[in-house]
Coordinates of C-alpha atoms and ligand atoms in Angstrom, one line a residue:
M1 CA 0.2 -0.1 0.0
T2 CA 1.5 3.3 -0.5
I3 CA 2.3 5.9 1.5
R4 CA -0.6 8.0 0.6
K5 CA -3.8 5.6 0.7
M6 CA -2.3 4.8 4.2
A7 CA -2.1 8.2 5.4
A8 CA -6.0 8.9 3.3
K9 CA -7.3 5.1 4.9
A10 CA -5.9 6.4 8.6
A11 CA -8.1 9.5 7.6
V12 CA -11.1 8.6 6.9
K13 CA -11.1 5.4 10.0
K14 CA -10.6 8.1 12.1
A15 CA -13.5 10.6 10.3
A16 CA -15.9 8.1 10.8
V17 CA -16.0 7.8 14.5
K18 CA -15.5 11.8 14.5
P19 CA -18.7 13.5 14.1
R20 CA -18.4 16.6 12.0
R21 CA -16.7 20.1 13.7
T22 CA -16.9 18.7 16.7
A23 CA -14.3 20.5 18.9
V24 CA -10.7 18.7 18.0
K25 CA -9.7 16.8 21.9
F26 CA -6.5 16.9 22.6
A27 CA -6.5 13.0 23.8
Q28 CA -3.5 10.7 23.4
R29 CA -3.5 10.9 19.5
P30 CA -0.8 9.1 17.7
A31 CA 1.4 11.1 15.9
I32 CA 1.4 11.4 11.7
R33 CA 4.9 9.3 12.1
A34 CA 3.4 6.7 14.0
T35 CA 0.3 6.8 10.8
V36 CA 2.7 6.7 8.0
K37 CA 5.7 3.1 7.0
M38 CA 7.8 4.9 4.7
S39 CA 9.5 2.7 1.7
A40 CA 11.6 3.8 -0.8
P41 CA 10.4 5.2 -3.6
T42 CA 11.5 4.4 -6.8
N43 CA 12.7 6.8 -8.9
S44 CA 9.8 7.5 -11.2
A45 CA 7.6 7.2 -8.2
V46 CA 9.7 10.4 -7.3
R47 CA 9.3 11.9 -10.4
K48 CA 5.3 11.3 -10.4
N49 CA 2.6 13.2 -8.2
G50 CA 5.7 14.6 -6.0
G51 CA 7.0 12.1 -4.6
F52 CA 3.8 9.3 -4.3
A53 CA 3.1 7.1 -6.8
E54 CA -0.9 6.9 -6.2
L55 CA -2.6 9.5 -5.3
P56 CA -6.0 8.1 -3.0
P57 CA -9.7 8.5 -4.8
P58 CA -11.1 11.7 -4.4
S59 CA -13.4 11.8 -1.6
T60 CA -17.0 12.1 -1.9
E61 CA -17.0 13.1 2.1
P62 CA -18.7 16.0 3.1
W63 CA -16.2 19.0 2.9
G64 CA -15.1 19.7 6.1
S65 CA -16.1 16.5 7.3
L66 CA -12.8 14.7 7.0
G67 CA -10.9 16.6 9.9
K68 CA -8.6 19.2 9.7
A69 CA -5.0 19.6 7.3
L70 CA -2.7 18.9 10.1
E71 CA -4.9 17.0 12.2
G72 CA -2.5 13.8 13.5
V73 CA 0.6 16.6 13.5
R74 CA 2.2 17.3 16.5
I75 CA 4.0 19.9 17.7
L76 CA 6.7 20.7 20.3
D77 CA 6.0 24.7 20.4
F78 CA 9.4 25.8 22.2
T79 CA 8.3 29.0 21.6
H80 CA 8.2 32.4 23.3
V81 CA 7.2 36.3 22.4
Q82 CA 5.5 36.7 18.6
S83 CA 7.8 35.2 15.6
G84 CA 7.7 31.6 16.9
P85 CA 4.1 32.0 18.6
T86 CA 2.7 32.9 15.7
C87 CA 3.4 30.4 13.7
T88 CA 2.4 27.5 15.9
Q89 CA -0.8 29.4 16.3
L90 CA -1.6 28.7 12.8
L91 CA -0.3 25.4 13.0
G92 CA -2.9 25.4 15.7
Y93 CA -5.7 26.6 13.6
M94 CA -4.8 24.4 11.2
G95 CA -5.9 20.9 13.2
A96 CA -1.8 20.6 14.8
D97 CA -1.6 19.9 18.4
C98 CA 1.0 21.9 19.8
I99 CA 2.5 21.4 23.1
K100 CA 3.5 24.7 24.9
V101 CA 6.3 24.2 26.7
E102 CA 7.0 26.7 29.5
R103 CA 8.8 27.6 32.1
P104 CA 7.0 26.5 35.7
G105 CA 5.6 30.0 37.5
V106 CA 6.8 31.9 35.0
G107 CA 5.9 30.9 31.5
D108 CA 6.0 32.9 28.3
I109 CA 7.2 36.1 29.2
T110 CA 3.9 38.0 27.6
R111 CA 1.7 35.9 29.4
G112 CA 2.6 39.1 31.7
Q113 CA 3.8 41.6 29.4
L114 CA 1.4 45.0 28.8
R115 CA -1.8 43.4 31.0
D116 CA -5.0 45.6 30.9
V117 CA -6.3 43.0 33.2
K118 CA -5.4 42.2 36.5
G119 CA -4.4 39.3 37.5
A120 CA -5.5 37.7 33.4
D121 CA -2.3 36.6 30.9
S122 CA -2.3 40.0 28.7
L123 CA -3.9 40.1 25.1
Y124 CA -0.4 40.0 24.5
F125 CA -0.5 36.0 25.2
T126 CA -3.8 35.1 24.7
M127 CA -3.8 36.5 21.1
L128 CA -1.0 34.2 20.1
N129 CA -1.5 31.2 21.7
G130 CA -4.8 30.0 20.8
N131 CA -5.1 26.1 19.5
K132 CA -2.3 25.1 22.1
R133 CA -1.6 23.3 25.4
S134 CA 0.3 24.1 28.0
I135 CA 2.8 22.3 30.2
T136 CA 5.2 23.3 32.4
I137 CA 8.5 22.5 32.1
D138 CA 12.1 23.4 34.0
S139 CA 14.3 22.3 30.7
K140 CA 17.6 22.3 33.0
H141 CA 16.3 19.9 36.0
P142 CA 17.4 16.5 35.1
K143 CA 13.6 15.3 35.5
G144 CA 12.4 17.7 33.4
K145 CA 15.3 16.4 30.5
E146 CA 13.6 12.9 30.8
I147 CA 10.2 15.0 29.9
L148 CA 11.6 16.3 26.9
E149 CA 13.3 13.6 25.6
R150 CA 9.7 11.5 25.9
L151 CA 8.7 14.5 24.4
I152 CA 10.4 14.8 21.5
K153 CA 9.6 11.0 21.3
H154 CA 6.4 11.6 20.4
C155 CA 6.8 14.9 18.6
D156 CA 6.7 15.7 14.6
V157 CA 8.0 19.2 14.9
L158 CA 9.6 21.1 17.8
V159 CA 9.1 24.6 16.8
E160 CA 11.4 27.5 19.1
N161 CA 12.5 30.9 19.5
F162 CA 15.2 31.2 21.5
A163 CA 18.2 33.6 21.4
P164 CA 21.4 31.8 19.5
G165 CA 23.0 28.9 21.6
A166 CA 20.2 28.6 24.2
L167 CA 18.5 25.0 22.6
D168 CA 22.2 23.4 22.6
R169 CA 22.5 24.8 26.1
M170 CA 19.6 23.3 27.0
G171 CA 21.2 19.8 25.6
L172 CA 18.2 19.9 22.8
T173 CA 21.4 19.7 20.0
W174 CA 20.2 19.0 16.3
D175 CA 22.5 15.8 16.6
Y176 CA 20.9 14.7 20.0
I177 CA 17.3 15.3 18.8
H178 CA 17.8 14.0 15.6
K179 CA 19.4 10.8 17.0
T180 CA 16.6 10.1 19.4
N181 CA 14.0 11.0 17.1
P182 CA 15.2 10.8 13.5
R183 CA 11.9 12.2 12.0
M184 CA 11.8 15.1 14.2
I185 CA 11.5 18.7 12.5
V186 CA 13.3 21.6 13.7
A187 CA 12.4 24.6 13.4
S188 CA 13.8 27.8 14.6
V189 CA 13.4 31.8 14.7
K190 CA 16.6 33.3 14.6
G191 CA 17.3 37.4 14.1
F192 CA 19.9 36.7 11.7
G193 CA 21.3 33.9 9.8
P194 CA 25.0 32.6 9.2
G195 CA 27.2 35.5 9.1
P196 CA 28.5 38.6 11.4
Y197 CA 25.4 38.9 13.5
E198 CA 24.4 35.4 13.8
E199 CA 24.5 35.6 17.7
C200 CA 22.6 38.5 18.4
K201 CA 19.0 38.7 19.7
V202 CA 16.7 40.7 17.6
Y203 CA 12.9 42.4 18.3
E204 CA 10.4 43.1 15.6
N205 CA 11.6 46.7 15.1
I206 CA 15.6 45.4 14.9
A207 CA 14.8 43.2 12.4
Q208 CA 12.7 45.9 10.3
C209 CA 15.2 48.0 9.9
A210 CA 17.8 44.9 9.4
G211 CA 16.0 43.9 6.4
G212 CA 15.7 46.6 4.2
A213 CA 11.7 47.6 5.4
A214 CA 12.9 51.2 7.7
S215 CA 15.2 52.3 5.2
T216 CA 11.9 52.4 2.9
T217 CA 8.9 53.6 5.2
G218 CA 8.4 57.0 5.6
F219 CA 8.6 60.6 4.3
R220 CA 11.7 61.8 2.1
E221 CA 12.0 64.6 4.5
G222 CA 11.8 62.3 7.8
P223 CA 14.0 59.8 9.4
P224 CA 13.1 55.8 8.5
L225 CA 9.6 54.2 9.5
V226 CA 9.2 51.0 11.5
T227 CA 5.5 50.1 10.4
G228 CA 2.7 49.0 13.1
A229 CA 2.1 45.6 10.7
Q230 CA 5.1 43.0 13.0
I231 CA 6.4 41.9 9.3
G232 CA 9.4 40.4 11.8
D233 CA 7.7 38.5 14.0
S234 CA 4.7 37.3 12.4
G235 CA 6.0 37.6 9.3
T236 CA 8.8 35.1 10.5
G237 CA 6.2 33.3 12.1
L238 CA 4.5 33.6 8.7
H239 CA 7.4 32.0 6.7
L240 CA 8.7 29.2 9.3
A241 CA 5.1 27.5 9.1
F242 CA 5.0 27.5 5.4
G243 CA 8.9 25.8 6.0
I244 CA 7.3 23.6 8.7
V245 CA 4.8 22.6 6.5
T246 CA 6.4 21.4 3.5
A247 CA 9.8 19.5 5.5
L248 CA 6.5 17.3 6.5
Y249 CA 5.3 16.8 3.2
Q250 CA 9.2 15.7 2.4
R251 CA 9.4 13.8 4.9
L252 CA 6.8 11.9 3.4
R253 CA 8.5 11.0 1.1
T254 CA 12.4 10.6 2.7
G255 CA 11.2 9.3 6.1
R256 CA 13.4 12.1 8.1
G257 CA 13.3 15.2 9.2
Q258 CA 15.1 17.8 8.7
R259 CA 16.2 21.2 10.4
V260 CA 14.0 24.6 8.9
L261 CA 15.3 28.2 9.6
C262 CA 13.6 31.4 9.0
A263 CA 15.9 34.6 10.3
M264 CA 13.7 37.1 10.9
Q265 CA 16.0 39.2 8.6
D266 CA 15.2 37.5 5.6
G267 CA 11.5 37.2 5.9
V268 CA 11.6 41.5 6.3
L269 CA 14.0 41.5 3.3
N270 CA 11.8 38.8 1.4
L271 CA 8.3 41.2 2.3
A272 CA 10.1 44.1 0.8
R273 CA 11.5 42.4 -2.6
V274 CA 9.8 45.1 -4.0
K275 CA 12.3 47.2 -3.0
L276 CA 16.1 45.6 -3.9
R277 CA 13.6 45.8 -7.6
D278 CA 14.0 49.3 -6.7
Q279 CA 17.1 49.6 -5.4
Q280 CA 18.6 47.8 -9.4
R281 CA 16.4 49.8 -11.5
L282 CA 17.7 53.0 -9.9
G283 CA 20.8 51.8 -11.7
H284 CA 19.7 52.3 -14.8
G285 CA 17.5 56.2 -14.0
P286 CA 15.4 57.5 -11.9
L287 CA 11.8 56.2 -10.7
S288 CA 9.3 57.7 -12.6
E289 CA 6.5 56.2 -10.6
Y290 CA 7.7 58.0 -7.1
S291 CA 6.6 61.2 -6.9
Q292 CA 10.0 62.9 -6.0
Y293 CA 10.6 62.7 -9.6
G294 CA 7.5 64.7 -10.7
E295 CA 8.5 67.5 -8.6
G296 CA 12.1 66.8 -9.5
V297 CA 13.9 66.0 -6.1
P298 CA 17.0 64.0 -7.9
F299 CA 17.5 60.1 -6.3
G300 CA 20.6 59.7 -4.3
V301 CA 22.6 56.1 -4.5
A302 CA 19.9 54.4 -2.2
V303 CA 16.1 53.0 -2.4
P304 CA 14.4 56.9 -0.7
R305 CA 11.3 56.5 1.4
A306 CA 8.4 57.1 -1.1
G307 CA 6.2 58.0 1.6
N308 CA 3.0 56.7 0.6
D309 CA 3.5 56.1 -3.2
S310 CA 2.0 53.4 -4.7
G311 CA 4.5 50.6 -5.1
G312 CA 3.4 49.1 -8.5
G313 CA 3.0 51.5 -11.1
Q314 CA -0.6 53.2 -10.6
P315 CA 0.1 55.9 -8.6
G316 CA -1.8 56.3 -5.7
W317 CA -1.8 58.3 -2.3
I318 CA -3.7 59.0 0.8
L319 CA -6.1 62.2 0.7
K320 CA -8.4 63.9 3.3
C321 CA -11.9 62.8 3.2
K322 CA -15.0 64.3 5.5
G323 CA -14.2 64.7 8.4
W324 CA -10.3 64.8 8.4
E325 CA -10.3 67.9 10.9
T326 CA -11.4 65.8 13.9
D327 CA -11.4 62.3 12.6
P328 CA -7.6 60.7 12.5
D329 CA -8.8 58.4 10.8
A330 CA -11.0 60.5 7.9
Y331 CA -9.1 59.6 4.5
T332 CA -9.4 57.2 1.7
Y333 CA -6.0 55.4 -0.5
F334 CA -6.9 56.5 -4.7
I335 CA -4.9 54.8 -6.8
T336 CA -5.3 56.5 -10.1
Q337 CA -5.5 53.3 -12.1
A338 CA -5.2 54.2 -15.8
P339 CA -7.8 52.0 -17.3
V340 CA -10.1 54.2 -15.2
W341 CA -8.6 57.4 -15.8
G342 CA -12.0 58.6 -17.8
P343 CA -14.3 57.6 -14.9
I344 CA -11.9 59.4 -12.4
C345 CA -11.7 62.9 -14.3
D346 CA -15.4 62.7 -14.6
L347 CA -16.3 61.9 -10.9
I348 CA -13.9 65.4 -9.7
G349 CA -15.5 67.6 -12.7
R350 CA -12.4 67.5 -15.1
P351 CA -14.2 66.1 -17.8
E352 CA -11.3 68.0 -20.4
W353 CA -8.8 66.0 -18.3
K354 CA -9.3 62.9 -20.3
T355 CA -8.3 64.5 -23.5
D356 CA -5.8 67.1 -22.7
P357 CA -2.3 66.0 -23.7
D358 CA -0.9 66.9 -20.4
Y359 CA -3.2 64.7 -18.3
A360 CA -4.5 62.0 -20.9
T361 CA -1.8 59.8 -20.2
P362 CA -0.1 57.8 -17.9
P363 CA 3.5 59.2 -18.5
A364 CA 1.9 62.7 -19.2
R365 CA 0.5 62.6 -15.8
L366 CA 3.6 61.4 -14.0
P367 CA 5.2 65.1 -13.4
R368 CA 1.5 66.3 -12.3
L369 CA 0.9 63.7 -10.0
R370 CA 0.4 66.5 -6.6
H371 CA -1.7 68.5 -8.0
I372 CA -4.0 65.8 -9.4
F373 CA -4.0 64.3 -6.5
N374 CA -5.2 67.6 -4.3
T375 CA -7.7 67.8 -7.2
I376 CA -8.9 64.8 -6.6
E377 CA -8.6 65.4 -2.7
E378 CA -10.9 68.4 -3.5
W379 CA -13.4 66.1 -4.2
T380 CA -13.1 63.4 -1.8
K381 CA -13.1 65.7 1.0
T382 CA -16.6 66.4 -0.1
K383 CA -17.7 62.7 1.0
T384 CA -17.1 60.2 3.7
K385 CA -14.1 57.5 2.9
F386 CA -17.1 54.8 3.1
E387 CA -18.8 57.1 0.4
V388 CA -16.0 57.6 -1.5
M389 CA -15.2 53.8 -1.6
D390 CA -18.9 53.0 -2.5
I391 CA -19.6 55.4 -5.3
C392 CA -15.7 54.8 -6.9
N393 CA -16.6 51.2 -6.9
Q394 CA -19.1 52.0 -8.9
H395 CA -16.5 52.6 -11.3
D396 CA -14.2 50.1 -10.6
I397 CA -11.7 52.6 -9.2
P398 CA -9.6 51.5 -6.9
V399 CA -9.5 53.2 -3.4
G400 CA -9.5 52.0 0.3
P401 CA -10.6 54.0 3.3
I402 CA -8.2 54.1 6.3
L403 CA -9.7 52.2 8.5
S404 CA -9.5 52.0 12.4
M405 CA -8.7 49.4 14.6
K406 CA -11.6 50.4 16.1
E407 CA -13.4 49.9 13.0
I408 CA -11.9 46.6 12.6
G409 CA -12.9 44.9 15.4
E410 CA -16.7 46.3 15.2
D411 CA -16.7 45.0 11.8
Q412 CA -19.3 42.7 11.2
S413 CA -18.3 40.8 7.7
L414 CA -14.6 40.5 9.6
R415 CA -16.4 38.7 11.8
A416 CA -18.6 36.9 9.8
T417 CA -15.7 35.0 8.3
G418 CA -14.0 34.3 11.5
T419 CA -11.5 37.2 11.1
V420 CA -12.0 38.7 14.1
V421 CA -13.2 36.4 16.6
E422 CA -14.4 36.7 20.0
I423 CA -13.3 34.1 22.9
D424 CA -14.5 33.9 26.1
H425 CA -11.3 33.0 28.9
P426 CA -12.0 31.9 31.8
I427 CA -10.2 34.7 33.5
R428 CA -10.6 37.2 31.7
G429 CA -14.1 37.5 29.9
Q430 CA -14.5 38.0 26.8
Y431 CA -11.6 39.0 24.6
L432 CA -10.8 39.7 20.3
T433 CA -8.6 37.7 18.4
V434 CA -7.5 37.4 14.4
G435 CA -8.6 34.1 13.7
N436 CA -7.5 31.9 10.5
P437 CA -6.6 34.6 7.5
V438 CA -6.0 31.4 5.7
K439 CA -9.6 30.4 4.7
M440 CA -9.6 26.3 3.4
S441 CA -12.8 24.7 2.2
D442 CA -12.1 21.3 3.8
S443 CA -10.2 22.2 6.7
I444 CA -12.5 24.3 8.8
T445 CA -10.7 26.7 11.6
E446 CA -12.5 26.4 15.4
V447 CA -10.4 28.8 17.0
K448 CA -10.2 27.7 21.0
R449 CA -8.5 30.7 23.5
A450 CA -5.3 30.1 25.1
P451 CA -4.1 28.0 28.0
L452 CA -3.2 28.8 31.6
L453 CA 0.0 28.5 32.7
G454 CA 0.5 24.6 32.6
E455 CA -3.5 24.2 32.4
H456 CA -2.3 20.5 30.8
T457 CA 0.4 19.5 32.7
E458 CA -0.8 16.5 34.1
Q459 CA -3.0 15.6 30.4
I460 CA 0.1 15.9 28.7
L461 CA 2.1 14.0 30.8
I462 CA -0.6 11.2 31.5
E463 CA -1.9 10.8 28.7
V464 CA -0.2 11.2 25.4
L465 CA 3.9 10.7 27.2
G466 CA 2.3 8.0 29.2
Y467 CA 3.8 8.4 32.3
S468 CA 1.3 6.1 35.4
A469 CA -0.3 8.5 38.5
E470 CA 2.2 7.7 40.7
E471 CA 5.1 9.1 38.5
Y472 CA 3.0 12.0 37.6
A473 CA 3.1 12.0 41.4
A474 CA 7.2 12.2 41.8
I475 CA 7.6 14.1 38.8
K476 CA 4.9 16.7 40.3
S477 CA 7.4 16.4 44.1
S478 CA 10.9 16.4 42.1
G479 CA 10.3 19.8 41.0
A480 CA 10.2 20.0 37.3
V481 CA 7.2 21.1 36.7
T482 CA 6.6 23.1 38.7
P483 CA 8.1 26.5 40.3
S484 CA 11.1 26.5 43.0
E485 CA 10.2 28.8 45.8
K486 CA 12.7 30.7 44.2
K487 CA 11.1 31.4 41.4
E488 CA 7.7 32.2 43.2
T489 CA 9.1 34.9 44.9
E490 CA 10.9 36.7 41.8
A491 CA 7.6 36.4 40.1
A492 CA 5.7 37.6 42.9
Ligands
CAO1 N1 13.1 26.1 31.5 C1 14.4 26.5 32.3 N2 15.1 27.0 31.1 C2 14.1 28.1 30.0 C3 12.5 27.1 29.6 C4 12.7 26.1 30.6 N3 11.4 25.9 30.8 N4 12.7 27.6 28.6 C5 13.5 29.1 28.3 N5 14.6 28.6 28.5 C6 15.5 29.6 29.0 C7 16.7 29.2 28.3 O1 17.5 28.0 28.4 C8 17.1 31.1 27.7 O2 18.5 30.6 28.8 P1 20.0 30.9 29.1 O3 20.4 31.8 27.8 O4 20.6 30.7 30.0 O5 20.7 29.4 27.7 C9 16.7 31.7 28.9 O6 15.8 31.2 29.4 C10 16.0 33.4 28.4 O7 15.8 32.9 26.3 P2 16.5 33.9 25.4 O8 17.8 34.1 25.8 O9 15.8 33.5 24.3 O10 15.1 35.2 25.9 P3 15.7 36.4 25.7 O11 14.4 37.0 26.5 O12 16.6 36.8 26.8 O13 15.7 37.4 25.0 C11 14.7 37.3 23.1 C12 14.6 37.2 23.9 C13 13.0 36.8 21.6 C14 15.6 38.3 21.9 C15 16.0 36.0 21.9 O14 15.0 34.5 22.4 C16 15.9 36.0 20.4 O15 16.9 36.3 20.2 N6 15.0 35.0 19.9 C17 15.5 34.6 18.0 C18 14.8 35.9 17.4 C19 13.5 36.6 17.3 O16 12.6 35.2 17.7 N7 13.2 37.8 18.0 C20 11.5 37.4 18.2 C21 10.3 37.6 19.4 S1 9.4 38.2 18.9 O17 9.3 39.7 19.4

């Protein structure tokens, strides 16, 4: 039987005993490696179907009834702060069983950072650690090391984003992990890849600066700027999730795990690649779509900050809308896309611009963009940002309201799609989180609250790792999973 047939058979069997859309029970479940026996594929099989001789016949079961995409994958989640937790939360949304290992009595440092409700885990933590179980283990305690070894044997992927060398200092070197479980994928976020800065600790804004985003963000006259979108942390977590899923796929063919590394600098650069494109274009002349070109400001040796210029070949800018004097978000983004230039001219009361040689073609407009946007703004200032959206959409003119986080939190269409989700938490009560931004027709996401610190320690030790009740009691009294008195005093 082929690998795929076996996997499909196991999935169908599992689905048969599981009613549709029931919450995934975090019960003992064999990891994928246990359900799929490997056999070395022949070369022709490797060429066919990406490594599989045959796919199972297409299922006719109802969509969403065959479990979740990553069901059966178990993650040893050794992540903290933002980049790693973003990655494992996404894997959890896709159905992986994420076991988050935290330091007894302390936990992920973000549990206590930016606290808004006394005694409750922060939103920083709860919004990045949904769909996970929490186990507390002192990774430097001898018994803790033994538990970790069992976890390594029972999991498919270890994800971590400690400072360089921290995992090795715990004794969890790649050689040790690979020897203990050759199928395990070890995925890491680090600030920098191999090179002069590889030993450095890195946070979000450092990555934005080192990855080329900050030097190209902001206004020409001002200093470099970081963006609110967490492209260094969450962006790298997203890249890492992609690496993990592809490594799982390759493992089906090779039978072995591998190391997956995402450096935050690399992740940011990948997201800023259009600016490296522009750097090379600059060698062949000025960048005509940047408004400084039309303003006659010479270019320097590096890609400049472009303010709110549109990144593509279609000029755009942020324009004031009705109410801008008092509402800081009463603005719209407006793109003067060439195919709808005629309707734009009609809307703003400048029909003569459709044929005027100074305005009729995109190249003719480039040196006049400031004047053009000022004129369009005279029109947008008479409408709310939502009216601009409604009117322009009727003419296929690409515009977008500047939405505040208040407006996004209250947006009913985002709630309806599960992108913004309201969650119940036993200590803080209800809170909003961002659900799975990736929608899949056969893998339906259920967003679950973040775990309390060590909430599942007993459950994981007994149900996943197979310790007896007596062994669990001994582990508890050993101090390997509970805070030492010293740590408790420190935390208080
Ligand atoms: N039991 C015992 N010790 C534990 C433990 C556990 N369960 N979990 C973690 N620790 C220990 C680690 O072993 C490490 O100890 P040593 O340095 O003595 O070996 C220590 O806790 C702290 O690890 P750290 O150095 O990673 O943490 P930090 O707060 O000093 O640094 C950060 C944080 C984010 C700068 C660093 O982890 C880092 O650079 N990570 C990689 C890049 C990254 O992901 N950055 C994005 C963070 S999100 O903004």
